[in-house]
């Protein structure tokens, strides 16, 4: 298995892309720290990893809270001895609303989870990656990079664009430590994320476009699955991608090219 003897951290591992990535990395032989803020979800992911013969370390933390991130990553190092792979995945859609209706506290919450959360994940884990080199994958989006047409998603798109900027900046900064830093930019993927999305004033923000045969060319319109993203994350986490750094990889079935 290509990740045998490696230790990975996956944030937002309780559902969707994070859960699928945690399982895929565990299947490839990595010990996986499954981090998130909902213990019941993490217990399920950890049990699924153990059911396939893998090893999971359950880490309950809010990615935007420094103290809980520091203590979780310390726990992972104490239990597993090292850190090689970091998947900064936890994120929210937040509130999608017209810019003159979006409340400052709603803006702050999206920035807090998606951007402060990504920063803290890297701030706390990079010292351990520097010991032996490693691979970081940030889960960004087509939003803010290839597409700007999701109604009212200004705060979300801003965080997703910033994540790709962070990846490119850090690919240069951390190359000397043999740490590669890449992003995946998924299109529409079937997960729980829409359950936690609040949309207001869509009539005002929607862009009037219609696609004749579905807006995801490779599937005829059907959303992707978390496993479609997880397999690209495995590639970026492994030595198979050893000469790839500072790169966003679109996992959108061509969706973003239509916008
Ligand atoms: P999801 O809601 O299924 O999973 C997100 C996970 O993150 C959940 O387990 C949740 O508990 C956790 N989380 C949220 N806030 C947290 C916090 N403050 N601290 C710790 N954990 C927290 O959603 P998903 O679709 O799997 O999203 C994962 C990532 O993929 C996000 O960054 C999202 O922006 C990105 N993405 C998703 C899609 C899509 O269509 N689903 C498309 C592009 C990008």
Short mmCIF file of C-alpha atoms and ligand atoms in Angstrom, two decimals:
data_model
loop_
_atom_site.label_atom_id
_atom_site.label_comp_id
_atom_site.label_asym_id
_atom_site.label_seq_id
_atom_site.Cartn_x
_atom_site.Cartn_y
_atom_site.Cartn_z
CA UNK A 1 0.00 0.00 0.00
CA UNK A 2 1.41 3.32 -1.06
CA UNK A 3 0.82 5.18 2.23
CA UNK A 4 2.03 2.46 4.61
CA UNK A 5 3.93 4.03 7.56
CA UNK A 6 2.48 7.48 6.79
CA UNK A 7 0.30 9.50 9.16
CA UNK A 8 -2.43 11.76 7.76
CA UNK A 9 -4.68 14.43 9.23
CA UNK A 10 -8.09 15.01 7.59
CA UNK A 11 -10.24 17.90 8.81
CA UNK A 12 -14.01 17.70 8.43
CA UNK A 13 -13.66 13.91 8.36
CA UNK A 14 -17.17 13.24 9.67
CA UNK A 15 -18.98 13.48 6.34
CA UNK A 16 -18.79 14.06 2.60
CA UNK A 17 -15.40 14.61 0.96
CA UNK A 18 -13.52 14.47 4.29
CA UNK A 19 -15.03 11.12 5.27
CA UNK A 20 -14.33 9.63 1.81
CA UNK A 21 -10.75 10.96 1.89
CA UNK A 22 -10.12 9.58 5.38
CA UNK A 23 -11.32 6.14 4.26
CA UNK A 24 -9.32 6.24 1.02
CA UNK A 25 -6.09 7.25 2.78
CA UNK A 26 -6.66 4.57 5.45
CA UNK A 27 -7.25 1.96 2.76
CA UNK A 28 -3.90 2.97 1.23
CA UNK A 29 -2.24 2.21 4.59
CA UNK A 30 -2.04 5.59 6.38
CA UNK A 31 -2.91 6.07 10.04
CA UNK A 32 -5.59 8.80 9.86
CA UNK A 33 -6.36 11.52 12.39
CA UNK A 34 -10.07 12.17 11.78
CA UNK A 35 -10.77 15.72 12.93
CA UNK A 36 -14.09 17.53 13.14
CA UNK A 37 -16.49 19.23 15.50
CA UNK A 38 -19.21 16.54 15.64
CA UNK A 39 -18.10 13.55 17.72
CA UNK A 40 -20.93 11.23 16.64
CA UNK A 41 -19.97 11.66 12.94
CA UNK A 42 -16.27 11.14 13.68
CA UNK A 43 -17.02 7.95 15.63
CA UNK A 44 -18.75 6.55 12.52
CA UNK A 45 -15.81 7.42 10.23
CA UNK A 46 -13.34 5.95 12.75
CA UNK A 47 -15.41 2.74 13.00
CA UNK A 48 -15.53 2.47 9.18
CA UNK A 49 -11.74 2.83 9.03
CA UNK A 50 -11.28 0.18 11.67
CA UNK A 51 -13.71 -2.13 9.84
CA UNK A 52 -11.39 -2.12 6.79
CA UNK A 53 -8.39 -2.92 9.01
CA UNK A 54 -7.12 0.67 9.26
CA UNK A 55 -6.18 2.87 12.21
CA UNK A 56 -8.03 6.07 13.09
CA UNK A 57 -7.33 8.64 15.79
CA UNK A 58 -10.45 10.60 16.72
CA UNK A 59 -9.79 14.33 17.13
CA UNK A 60 -12.70 16.54 18.19
CA UNK A 61 -11.98 20.19 17.37
CA UNK A 62 -13.32 23.34 15.77
CA UNK A 63 -10.83 24.14 12.98
CA UNK A 64 -11.10 27.86 13.78
CA UNK A 65 -10.27 27.41 17.47
CA UNK A 66 -6.54 27.55 18.16
CA UNK A 67 -6.51 25.75 21.51
CA UNK A 68 -8.54 22.77 20.30
CA UNK A 69 -6.47 22.51 17.10
CA UNK A 70 -3.19 22.56 19.05
CA UNK A 71 -4.32 19.91 21.50
CA UNK A 72 -5.76 17.67 18.72
CA UNK A 73 -2.61 17.72 16.63
CA UNK A 74 -0.49 17.11 19.76
CA UNK A 75 -2.67 14.08 20.46
CA UNK A 76 -2.11 12.79 16.91
CA UNK A 77 1.67 13.20 17.24
CA UNK A 78 1.73 11.56 20.69
CA UNK A 79 -0.31 8.61 19.40
CA UNK A 80 1.24 8.15 15.98
CA UNK A 81 4.71 9.70 16.26
CA UNK A 82 4.76 11.74 13.04
CA UNK A 83 2.72 13.63 10.46
CA UNK A 84 3.15 13.31 6.68
CA UNK A 85 -0.13 14.31 5.03
CA UNK A 86 -2.58 17.13 5.83
CA UNK A 87 -5.97 17.42 4.12
CA UNK A 88 -7.46 20.84 4.98
CA UNK A 89 -11.04 20.04 4.02
CA UNK A 90 -13.46 21.30 6.71
CA UNK A 91 -15.62 24.07 5.33
CA UNK A 92 -19.08 25.58 5.15
CA UNK A 93 -21.14 27.24 2.45
CA UNK A 94 -22.42 29.72 5.04
CA UNK A 95 -24.99 32.32 4.02
CA UNK A 96 -25.57 33.08 0.34
CA UNK A 97 -27.30 36.45 0.03
CA UNK A 98 -27.17 39.74 -1.88
CA UNK A 99 -24.12 41.76 -0.79
CA UNK A 100 -26.27 44.54 0.69
CA UNK A 101 -28.20 41.99 2.76
CA UNK A 102 -25.27 39.81 3.92
CA UNK A 103 -24.72 40.57 7.62
CA UNK A 104 -21.18 41.24 8.93
CA UNK A 105 -21.48 38.31 11.37
CA UNK A 106 -22.51 36.02 8.47
CA UNK A 107 -19.49 37.17 6.43
CA UNK A 108 -17.24 36.62 9.47
CA UNK A 109 -18.51 33.08 10.09
CA UNK A 110 -17.67 31.90 6.55
CA UNK A 111 -14.24 33.53 6.74
CA UNK A 112 -13.72 32.08 10.22
CA UNK A 113 -14.35 28.44 9.31
CA UNK A 114 -13.00 28.33 5.75
CA UNK A 115 -10.05 30.69 5.98
CA UNK A 116 -8.99 30.96 9.62
CA UNK A 117 -9.64 27.20 9.78
CA UNK A 118 -7.31 26.52 6.83
CA UNK A 119 -4.68 28.88 8.23
CA UNK A 120 -4.78 27.26 11.70
CA UNK A 121 -4.70 23.72 10.27
CA UNK A 122 -1.48 24.61 8.46
CA UNK A 123 -0.03 26.82 11.19
CA UNK A 124 -0.29 24.01 13.72
CA UNK A 125 0.68 21.07 11.50
CA UNK A 126 3.52 22.44 9.31
CA UNK A 127 6.19 22.22 12.09
CA UNK A 128 5.65 18.42 12.11
CA UNK A 129 5.70 18.17 8.30
CA UNK A 130 9.01 20.06 8.28
CA UNK A 131 10.64 17.15 10.14
CA UNK A 132 10.39 14.69 7.21
CA UNK A 133 8.69 16.54 4.32
CA UNK A 134 5.11 15.84 3.35
CA UNK A 135 2.05 16.71 1.32
CA UNK A 136 -0.74 19.21 1.99
CA UNK A 137 -4.01 19.19 0.06
CA UNK A 138 -6.47 22.06 0.56
CA UNK A 139 -10.06 21.44 -0.51
CA UNK A 140 -11.06 24.61 -2.35
CA UNK A 141 -13.82 24.79 -5.03
CA UNK A 142 -14.62 25.80 -8.59
CA UNK A 143 -16.39 28.74 -6.88
CA UNK A 144 -14.07 31.73 -6.73
CA UNK A 145 -11.63 30.10 -9.16
CA UNK A 146 -13.42 28.93 -12.32
CA UNK A 147 -16.97 30.05 -11.58
CA UNK A 148 -18.56 33.15 -10.09
CA UNK A 149 -22.21 32.35 -10.79
CA UNK A 150 -23.44 30.71 -7.59
CA UNK A 151 -26.10 33.16 -6.43
CA UNK A 152 -25.03 35.23 -3.43
CA UNK A 153 -21.95 33.11 -2.65
CA UNK A 154 -19.59 36.11 -2.34
CA UNK A 155 -18.10 35.22 1.05
CA UNK A 156 -17.74 31.56 0.11
CA UNK A 157 -16.11 32.35 -3.27
CA UNK A 158 -13.72 34.76 -1.55
CA UNK A 159 -12.52 32.04 0.84
CA UNK A 160 -12.12 29.48 -1.94
CA UNK A 161 -10.06 31.88 -4.09
CA UNK A 162 -7.93 32.74 -1.07
CA UNK A 163 -7.26 29.06 -0.40
CA UNK A 164 -5.73 28.69 -3.89
CA UNK A 165 -3.60 31.79 -3.23
CA UNK A 166 -2.42 30.23 0.05
CA UNK A 167 -1.51 26.99 -1.76
CA UNK A 168 0.62 28.79 -4.35
CA UNK A 169 2.32 31.03 -1.76
CA UNK A 170 3.15 28.07 0.50
CA UNK A 171 4.30 25.79 -2.33
CA UNK A 172 7.22 28.22 -2.73
CA UNK A 173 7.76 28.80 0.97
CA UNK A 174 7.71 25.13 1.96
CA UNK A 175 9.41 23.54 -1.07
CA UNK A 176 12.79 23.80 0.70
CA UNK A 177 11.35 21.52 3.43
CA UNK A 178 10.19 18.95 0.83
CA UNK A 179 6.57 19.81 1.59
CA UNK A 180 4.27 19.89 -1.44
CA UNK A 181 1.11 22.01 -1.26
CA UNK A 182 -1.77 21.55 -3.71
CA UNK A 183 -5.51 22.18 -3.93
CA UNK A 184 -8.44 20.25 -5.27
CA UNK A 185 -11.29 22.34 -6.68
CA UNK A 186 -14.45 20.24 -6.76
CA UNK A 187 -17.59 21.11 -8.69
CA UNK A 188 -20.99 19.95 -7.44
CA UNK A 189 -20.47 16.88 -5.23
CA UNK A 190 -23.29 15.00 -3.49
CA UNK A 191 -22.64 15.61 0.27
CA UNK A 192 -24.37 17.10 3.33
CA UNK A 193 -23.06 20.61 2.64
CA UNK A 194 -26.35 21.97 1.27
CA UNK A 195 -28.17 21.04 4.51
CA UNK A 196 -26.10 23.72 6.22
CA UNK A 197 -26.49 26.43 3.58
CA UNK A 198 -28.71 29.46 4.11
CA UNK A 199 -29.83 31.21 0.90
CA UNK A 200 -31.63 34.56 0.79
CA UNK A 201 -32.69 36.83 -2.07
CA UNK A 202 -31.84 34.35 -4.84
CA UNK A 203 -34.10 36.20 -7.32
CA UNK A 204 -31.82 39.19 -6.94
CA UNK A 205 -28.49 37.37 -7.33
CA UNK A 206 -29.18 34.50 -9.78
CA UNK A 207 -27.43 34.72 -13.14
CA UNK A 208 -29.91 33.96 -15.96
CA UNK A 209 -28.16 31.13 -17.84
CA UNK A 210 -29.56 27.79 -19.00
CA UNK A 211 -27.60 24.79 -20.22
CA UNK A 212 -29.30 22.47 -22.70
CA UNK A 213 -27.85 19.12 -21.61
CA UNK A 214 -26.99 19.49 -17.95
CA UNK A 215 -24.12 21.55 -16.63
CA UNK A 216 -21.65 18.71 -15.93
CA UNK A 217 -20.54 17.43 -19.35
CA UNK A 218 -18.87 14.21 -18.23
CA UNK A 219 -21.97 12.93 -16.35
CA UNK A 220 -24.75 14.59 -18.32
CA UNK A 221 -25.60 16.77 -15.32
CA UNK A 222 -25.32 14.35 -12.37
CA UNK A 223 -23.27 15.61 -9.41
CA UNK A 224 -19.98 13.93 -8.58
CA UNK A 225 -19.44 11.73 -5.53
CA UNK A 226 -17.11 12.32 -2.59
CA UNK A 227 -15.03 9.32 -3.72
CA UNK A 228 -14.33 11.10 -7.05
CA UNK A 229 -12.56 13.83 -5.05
CA UNK A 230 -10.96 11.40 -2.59
CA UNK A 231 -9.12 9.51 -5.35
CA UNK A 232 -7.50 12.76 -6.56
CA UNK A 233 -6.62 13.63 -2.96
CA UNK A 234 -4.94 10.20 -2.63
CA UNK A 235 -2.88 10.91 -5.76
CA UNK A 236 -1.80 14.34 -4.43
CA UNK A 237 -1.04 12.89 -0.98
CA UNK A 238 1.11 10.07 -2.37
CA UNK A 239 4.54 10.04 -4.00
CA UNK A 240 2.79 9.39 -7.34
CA UNK A 241 2.50 13.20 -7.52
CA UNK A 242 6.03 13.87 -6.23
CA UNK A 243 6.76 16.63 -8.81
CA UNK A 244 3.38 18.41 -8.41
CA UNK A 245 3.14 21.43 -6.12
CA UNK A 246 1.30 24.76 -6.06
CA UNK A 247 -1.41 23.40 -8.36
CA UNK A 248 -5.19 23.53 -8.19
CA UNK A 249 -6.70 20.34 -9.66
CA UNK A 250 -10.29 20.73 -10.87
CA UNK A 251 -12.52 17.76 -10.00
CA UNK A 252 -15.70 19.00 -11.63
CA UNK A 253 -16.43 16.84 -14.68
CA UNK A 254 -15.87 19.95 -16.79
CA UNK A 255 -18.64 21.90 -15.00
CA UNK A 256 -16.50 24.96 -14.38
CA UNK A 257 -15.58 25.34 -18.06
CA UNK A 258 -19.18 26.11 -18.97
CA UNK A 259 -19.56 29.15 -16.76
P1 LIG B 1 -19.99 18.34 4.44
O1 LIG B 1 -20.88 19.32 5.10
O2 LIG B 1 -20.54 16.99 4.07
O3 LIG B 1 -18.66 18.12 5.29
C1 LIG B 1 -18.00 19.17 5.94
C2 LIG B 1 -17.41 18.64 7.23
O4 LIG B 1 -16.70 19.68 7.90
C3 LIG B 1 -18.49 18.15 8.20
O5 LIG B 1 -18.08 16.89 8.73
C4 LIG B 1 -18.52 19.22 9.27
O6 LIG B 1 -18.88 18.72 10.56
C5 LIG B 1 -17.07 19.70 9.26
N1 LIG B 1 -16.94 21.06 9.78
C6 LIG B 1 -17.66 22.17 9.44
N2 LIG B 1 -17.27 23.22 10.17
C7 LIG B 1 -16.29 22.77 10.99
C8 LIG B 1 -15.49 23.40 11.99
N3 LIG B 1 -15.64 24.69 12.31
N4 LIG B 1 -14.58 22.65 12.63
C9 LIG B 1 -14.43 21.35 12.35
N5 LIG B 1 -15.16 20.69 11.42
C10 LIG B 1 -16.07 21.40 10.75
O7 LIG B 1 -19.45 19.06 3.14
P2 LIG B 1 -18.48 18.65 1.95
O8 LIG B 1 -19.24 18.94 0.70
O9 LIG B 1 -17.86 17.32 2.14
O10 LIG B 1 -17.38 19.81 2.11
C11 LIG B 1 -16.02 19.59 2.34
C12 LIG B 1 -15.20 20.65 1.62
O11 LIG B 1 -15.44 20.54 0.22
C13 LIG B 1 -15.57 22.09 2.00
O12 LIG B 1 -14.38 22.83 2.18
C14 LIG B 1 -16.34 22.59 0.78
O13 LIG B 1 -16.22 23.98 0.60
C15 LIG B 1 -15.67 21.81 -0.33
N6 LIG B 1 -16.47 21.70 -1.55
C16 LIG B 1 -17.64 20.99 -1.57
C17 LIG B 1 -18.39 20.91 -2.76
C18 LIG B 1 -19.70 20.16 -2.84
O14 LIG B 1 -20.42 20.29 -3.86
N7 LIG B 1 -20.06 19.35 -1.87
C19 LIG B 1 -17.94 21.58 -3.90
C20 LIG B 1 -16.73 22.30 -3.84
C21 LIG B 1 -16.01 22.35 -2.65
#
